[in-house]
Coordinates of C-alpha atoms and ligand atoms in Angstrom, one line a residue:
M366 CA -54.2 -10.9 17.3
K367 CA -50.8 -12.5 17.1
V368 CA -49.6 -14.6 20.0
F369 CA -45.8 -14.8 20.7
D370 CA -44.0 -16.9 23.2
S371 CA -40.5 -15.8 22.2
I372 CA -38.8 -12.4 22.6
S373 CA -37.3 -12.6 19.1
G374 CA -40.7 -13.3 17.5
L375 CA -42.3 -10.4 19.2
Q376 CA -39.4 -8.1 18.4
Q377 CA -39.5 -9.0 14.7
Y378 CA -43.2 -8.1 14.6
L379 CA -42.6 -4.8 16.5
A380 CA -39.7 -3.9 14.2
E381 CA -42.0 -4.0 11.2
A382 CA -44.6 -1.9 13.1
K383 CA -41.9 0.7 14.1
K384 CA -40.7 0.9 10.4
K385 CA -44.3 2.0 9.6
N386 CA -44.2 4.6 12.4
R387 CA -46.9 2.8 14.3
T388 CA -47.2 3.8 17.9
I389 CA -46.9 1.0 20.5
G390 CA -48.8 0.6 23.8
L391 CA -48.0 -2.0 26.4
V392 CA -50.2 -3.5 29.1
P393 CA -48.1 -5.8 31.5
T394 CA -50.2 -8.4 33.2
M395 CA -49.9 -11.6 35.1
G396 CA -53.0 -13.1 33.4
A397 CA -56.2 -14.3 35.1
L398 CA -57.6 -11.4 33.3
H399 CA -60.8 -9.6 34.3
K400 CA -62.7 -6.5 33.5
G401 CA -60.1 -4.3 35.2
H402 CA -57.4 -5.6 32.8
E403 CA -59.9 -5.4 29.9
S404 CA -60.4 -1.6 30.6
L405 CA -56.5 -1.2 30.4
V406 CA -56.4 -3.1 27.1
K407 CA -59.3 -1.2 25.6
R408 CA -57.7 2.1 26.5
C409 CA -54.3 1.0 25.2
A410 CA -55.9 -0.2 21.9
A411 CA -57.7 3.1 21.5
E412 CA -54.6 5.2 22.1
N413 CA -52.0 3.3 20.1
D414 CA -51.7 1.6 16.7
E415 CA -50.3 -1.6 18.3
C416 CA -51.6 -2.9 21.7
V417 CA -49.1 -5.4 23.2
V418 CA -50.2 -7.3 26.3
S419 CA -47.8 -9.5 28.2
V420 CA -49.2 -12.4 30.2
F421 CA -46.5 -13.6 32.6
V422 CA -46.7 -14.7 36.2
N423 CA -43.5 -13.2 37.4
P424 CA -41.8 -15.4 40.0
T425 CA -39.4 -12.8 41.2
Q426 CA -42.1 -10.6 42.6
F427 CA -43.7 -13.2 44.9
N428 CA -42.3 -13.0 48.4
D429 CA -44.8 -15.8 49.4
K430 CA -44.1 -19.0 47.4
N431 CA -47.6 -20.3 48.2
D432 CA -49.1 -17.2 46.5
L433 CA -47.0 -18.0 43.4
V434 CA -48.1 -21.6 43.3
T435 CA -51.8 -20.8 43.8
Y436 CA -51.8 -17.8 41.5
P437 CA -54.6 -18.4 39.0
R438 CA -53.5 -19.3 35.4
T439 CA -56.1 -19.1 32.7
V440 CA -54.2 -18.5 29.5
E441 CA -56.9 -19.7 27.0
S442 CA -59.6 -17.4 28.4
D443 CA -57.1 -14.6 28.8
C444 CA -56.3 -14.8 25.0
A445 CA -60.0 -14.7 24.1
L446 CA -60.5 -11.6 26.3
L447 CA -57.5 -9.9 24.8
E448 CA -58.5 -10.5 21.2
A449 CA -62.0 -9.2 21.9
A450 CA -60.6 -6.1 23.7
G451 CA -58.4 -5.0 20.8
C452 CA -55.0 -6.4 21.7
T453 CA -52.9 -6.8 18.5
A454 CA -50.0 -8.8 20.0
A455 CA -50.1 -11.0 23.1
F456 CA -46.7 -11.9 24.6
V457 CA -46.9 -15.1 26.7
P458 CA -43.3 -16.1 27.5
S459 CA -42.1 -19.1 29.6
E460 CA -40.1 -18.5 32.7
T461 CA -36.9 -19.5 30.9
E462 CA -37.6 -17.1 28.0
M463 CA -37.9 -14.2 30.5
Y464 CA -35.1 -15.4 32.8
P465 CA -32.6 -17.6 31.0
E466 CA -30.4 -17.0 34.1
P467 CA -31.4 -15.5 37.5
D468 CA -32.0 -11.8 37.5
T469 CA -29.7 -10.4 40.2
R470 CA -30.4 -6.7 39.5
V471 CA -31.2 -4.6 42.6
F472 CA -32.9 -1.3 41.9
D473 CA -32.8 1.8 44.1
L474 CA -36.5 2.4 44.2
G475 CA -36.2 5.1 46.9
P476 CA -38.8 6.2 49.5
V477 CA -41.9 5.3 47.3
A478 CA -41.0 1.6 47.8
A479 CA -39.9 1.9 51.4
V480 CA -43.4 2.1 52.9
M481 CA -46.7 0.1 53.0
E482 CA -46.2 -2.9 50.7
G483 CA -42.4 -2.4 50.6
P484 CA -41.4 -3.7 54.1
R485 CA -44.4 -6.1 54.2
R486 CA -43.5 -7.9 51.0
P487 CA -39.7 -7.9 50.9
G488 CA -38.3 -8.1 47.4
H489 CA -41.7 -7.6 45.8
F490 CA -41.1 -4.2 44.2
N491 CA -37.6 -5.2 43.1
G492 CA -39.1 -8.2 41.4
V493 CA -41.8 -5.9 39.7
A494 CA -39.0 -3.6 38.6
Q495 CA -37.0 -6.5 37.2
V496 CA -39.8 -7.8 35.0
V497 CA -41.2 -4.4 34.0
S498 CA -37.8 -3.0 33.0
K499 CA -37.3 -6.2 31.0
L500 CA -40.6 -5.8 29.3
F501 CA -39.9 -2.1 28.6
D502 CA -36.5 -3.1 27.0
I503 CA -38.1 -5.8 24.9
V504 CA -41.2 -3.9 23.7
K505 CA -39.9 -0.3 23.8
P506 CA -43.5 1.0 24.0
D507 CA -44.5 4.7 23.7
K508 CA -47.0 4.3 26.5
A509 CA -47.5 1.7 29.3
Y510 CA -50.7 1.1 31.2
F511 CA -51.2 0.2 34.9
G512 CA -54.2 -0.1 37.1
E513 CA -54.7 2.2 40.1
K514 CA -55.7 -0.7 42.4
D515 CA -52.0 -1.3 42.8
F516 CA -51.6 2.4 43.7
Q517 CA -48.1 2.2 45.2
Q518 CA -46.9 0.0 42.2
I519 CA -47.6 2.9 39.9
A520 CA -45.4 5.2 42.0
V521 CA -42.7 2.6 41.9
I522 CA -42.9 2.2 38.1
R523 CA -42.7 6.0 37.7
R524 CA -39.5 5.9 39.8
L525 CA -38.1 3.1 37.7
V526 CA -38.8 5.1 34.5
Q527 CA -37.0 8.1 36.0
L528 CA -34.1 5.9 37.3
L529 CA -33.5 4.2 34.0
A530 CA -34.6 7.1 31.8
F531 CA -37.1 5.1 29.8
P532 CA -38.8 7.4 27.2
I533 CA -42.2 5.9 28.1
E534 CA -45.4 7.6 29.2
I535 CA -46.9 5.8 32.2
V536 CA -50.7 5.9 32.0
S537 CA -52.6 5.1 35.2
C538 CA -56.1 3.9 34.9
P539 CA -59.0 3.9 37.4
I540 CA -60.0 0.9 39.5
I541 CA -62.9 -1.1 38.1
R542 CA -65.3 -2.4 40.7
E543 CA -68.0 -5.0 41.0
A544 CA -71.6 -3.7 41.4
D545 CA -71.2 -4.0 45.2
G546 CA -67.9 -2.0 45.2
L547 CA -65.4 -4.8 45.5
A548 CA -62.3 -3.8 43.5
L549 CA -61.7 -6.3 40.7
S550 CA -58.7 -8.5 41.4
S551 CA -57.4 -11.9 40.1
R552 CA -57.3 -12.9 43.8
N553 CA -61.1 -12.4 44.2
T554 CA -61.5 -15.9 42.6
R555 CA -59.9 -17.4 45.7
L556 CA -62.6 -16.0 48.0
T557 CA -65.2 -18.5 49.3
A558 CA -68.9 -17.6 48.8
E559 CA -69.0 -16.4 52.4
Q560 CA -65.9 -14.3 52.0
R561 CA -67.1 -12.8 48.8
K562 CA -70.3 -11.7 50.6
I563 CA -68.3 -9.7 53.2
A564 CA -65.4 -8.4 51.1
P565 CA -67.4 -5.3 49.8
V566 CA -67.2 -3.9 53.3
I567 CA -63.7 -2.7 52.4
A568 CA -64.9 -0.4 49.6
R569 CA -68.0 0.6 51.5
T570 CA -66.0 1.7 54.5
L571 CA -63.5 3.6 52.4
N572 CA -66.4 5.4 50.8
E573 CA -68.1 6.2 54.1
S574 CA -64.8 7.6 55.3
L575 CA -64.9 10.3 52.6
A576 CA -67.6 12.1 54.5
L577 CA -65.4 12.2 57.6
A578 CA -62.5 14.0 56.0
P579 CA -61.4 16.7 56.6
K580 CA -63.7 17.3 59.6
K581 CA -62.0 14.5 61.5
S582 CA -58.3 14.2 61.9
V583 CA -56.2 11.8 59.7
N584 CA -55.8 9.5 62.8
E585 CA -59.5 9.5 63.5
V586 CA -60.3 8.5 59.8
I587 CA -57.7 5.8 60.0
A588 CA -59.2 4.5 63.2
F589 CA -62.8 4.6 61.7
V590 CA -61.7 2.5 58.7
T591 CA -59.6 0.0 60.6
D592 CA -62.1 -0.5 63.4
T593 CA -65.2 -0.8 61.1
I594 CA -63.5 -3.5 58.9
N595 CA -61.9 -5.3 61.9
R596 CA -65.4 -5.7 63.5
V597 CA -66.4 -7.9 60.6
P598 CA -65.6 -11.6 61.6
G599 CA -63.2 -13.0 59.1
M600 CA -61.6 -9.7 58.1
E601 CA -58.4 -8.3 59.4
V602 CA -56.8 -5.0 58.3
E603 CA -53.1 -5.4 57.8
Y604 CA -52.6 -1.6 57.4
Y605 CA -54.5 1.5 56.5
E606 CA -52.4 4.5 55.7
I607 CA -53.2 7.9 54.4
V608 CA -50.4 9.0 52.2
D609 CA -49.4 11.8 49.8
G610 CA -50.5 10.3 46.5
Y611 CA -47.2 11.3 44.8
S612 CA -44.5 10.5 47.4
M613 CA -46.4 7.7 49.1
Q614 CA -45.2 9.1 52.5
P615 CA -47.8 8.9 55.3
V616 CA -49.4 12.2 56.4
T617 CA -50.5 13.0 59.9
D618 CA -52.4 16.1 59.0
W619 CA -54.6 16.9 56.0
S620 CA -52.6 20.1 55.4
E621 CA -49.5 18.1 54.6
T622 CA -50.7 17.1 51.2
A623 CA -52.9 18.3 48.3
Y624 CA -53.4 14.7 47.2
P625 CA -54.4 12.5 50.1
V626 CA -54.9 8.8 49.3
G627 CA -55.9 6.1 51.7
C628 CA -54.3 2.7 51.0
I629 CA -55.6 -0.4 52.6
T630 CA -54.6 -4.1 52.8
V631 CA -57.0 -6.5 54.4
Y632 CA -56.9 -10.2 55.0
C633 CA -60.2 -11.8 54.1
G634 CA -59.4 -15.2 55.5
E635 CA -56.2 -16.2 53.7
V636 CA -56.8 -13.8 50.8
R637 CA -55.0 -10.5 50.8
L638 CA -57.1 -7.8 49.3
I639 CA -56.0 -4.3 48.5
D640 CA -57.9 -1.1 47.7
N641 CA -57.5 2.7 47.9
I642 CA -59.4 5.9 47.9
T643 CA -58.6 9.5 47.1
Y644 CA -59.8 12.2 49.6
A645 CA -60.7 15.6 48.4
N646 CA -58.6 18.3 50.0
Ligands
LIG1900 O1 -49.7 -5.6 38.5 C1 -49.3 -6.7 38.0 O2 -50.1 -7.5 37.6 C2 -47.8 -7.0 38.0 O3 -47.2 -6.5 39.2 C3 -47.1 -6.6 36.8 C4 -47.0 -5.1 36.6 C5 -47.7 -7.2 35.5 C6 -45.6 -7.1 36.8 O4 -45.6 -8.5 36.9

């Protein structure tokens, strides 16, 4: 595996690969890699000749500066995981390499970015669009891989691809979970031992709610999930919405969508955890 910290170094390497008609896959990450990322990298490596993984904690997508400061940074162990998972080129740029001057671009991300995480994390999706579009321009991959834990983010990336006409296939990959159901996240490392014990209630409750739909109304299912989790001391649901899995718009009746997805954000102490589940319809 080659490791690049400069855009020009990576591009020289990729130019050689492209001359040989090698296909290129990209997995954008912010590091602190875990088995969820590993599954993306393995899939990317299996489906492409070159598997490029970027490791960059993107400052422009953090609406909470404390979150940026405390975001885990583990570059050495990240590189070991990447090499073992089949990454051929790791791209680990500095902030000035990615943003030699402030990125002032504002993207029209449309309705998919206007709900759930959008209004609650102002500027977040625009920051994601800034860094992902930059990575797409640098790498020019054939395919790019994203995890479904950040379900709304995938819809935003698809919108970005459409907006800027990137000739890139977006591959969405299933959530990887701990044995007790907790969705893998770099933020899980911030949970105390006590919080780690209670955090699986999120996935457990979402799973239990599958049995309620569609016998119960959308609102009843939302109330079940929210109340069950809020009853656990130390947990507070920020929102639970059932949306159409393509448009991200909330539904009030199961008949409004063929693809109902429940998206949740929960504060476990200070740690903001997200998860989602697809209901059969
Ligand atoms: O999902 C993430 O880790 C980030 O939002 C991404 C896509 C790597 C952009 O910084």
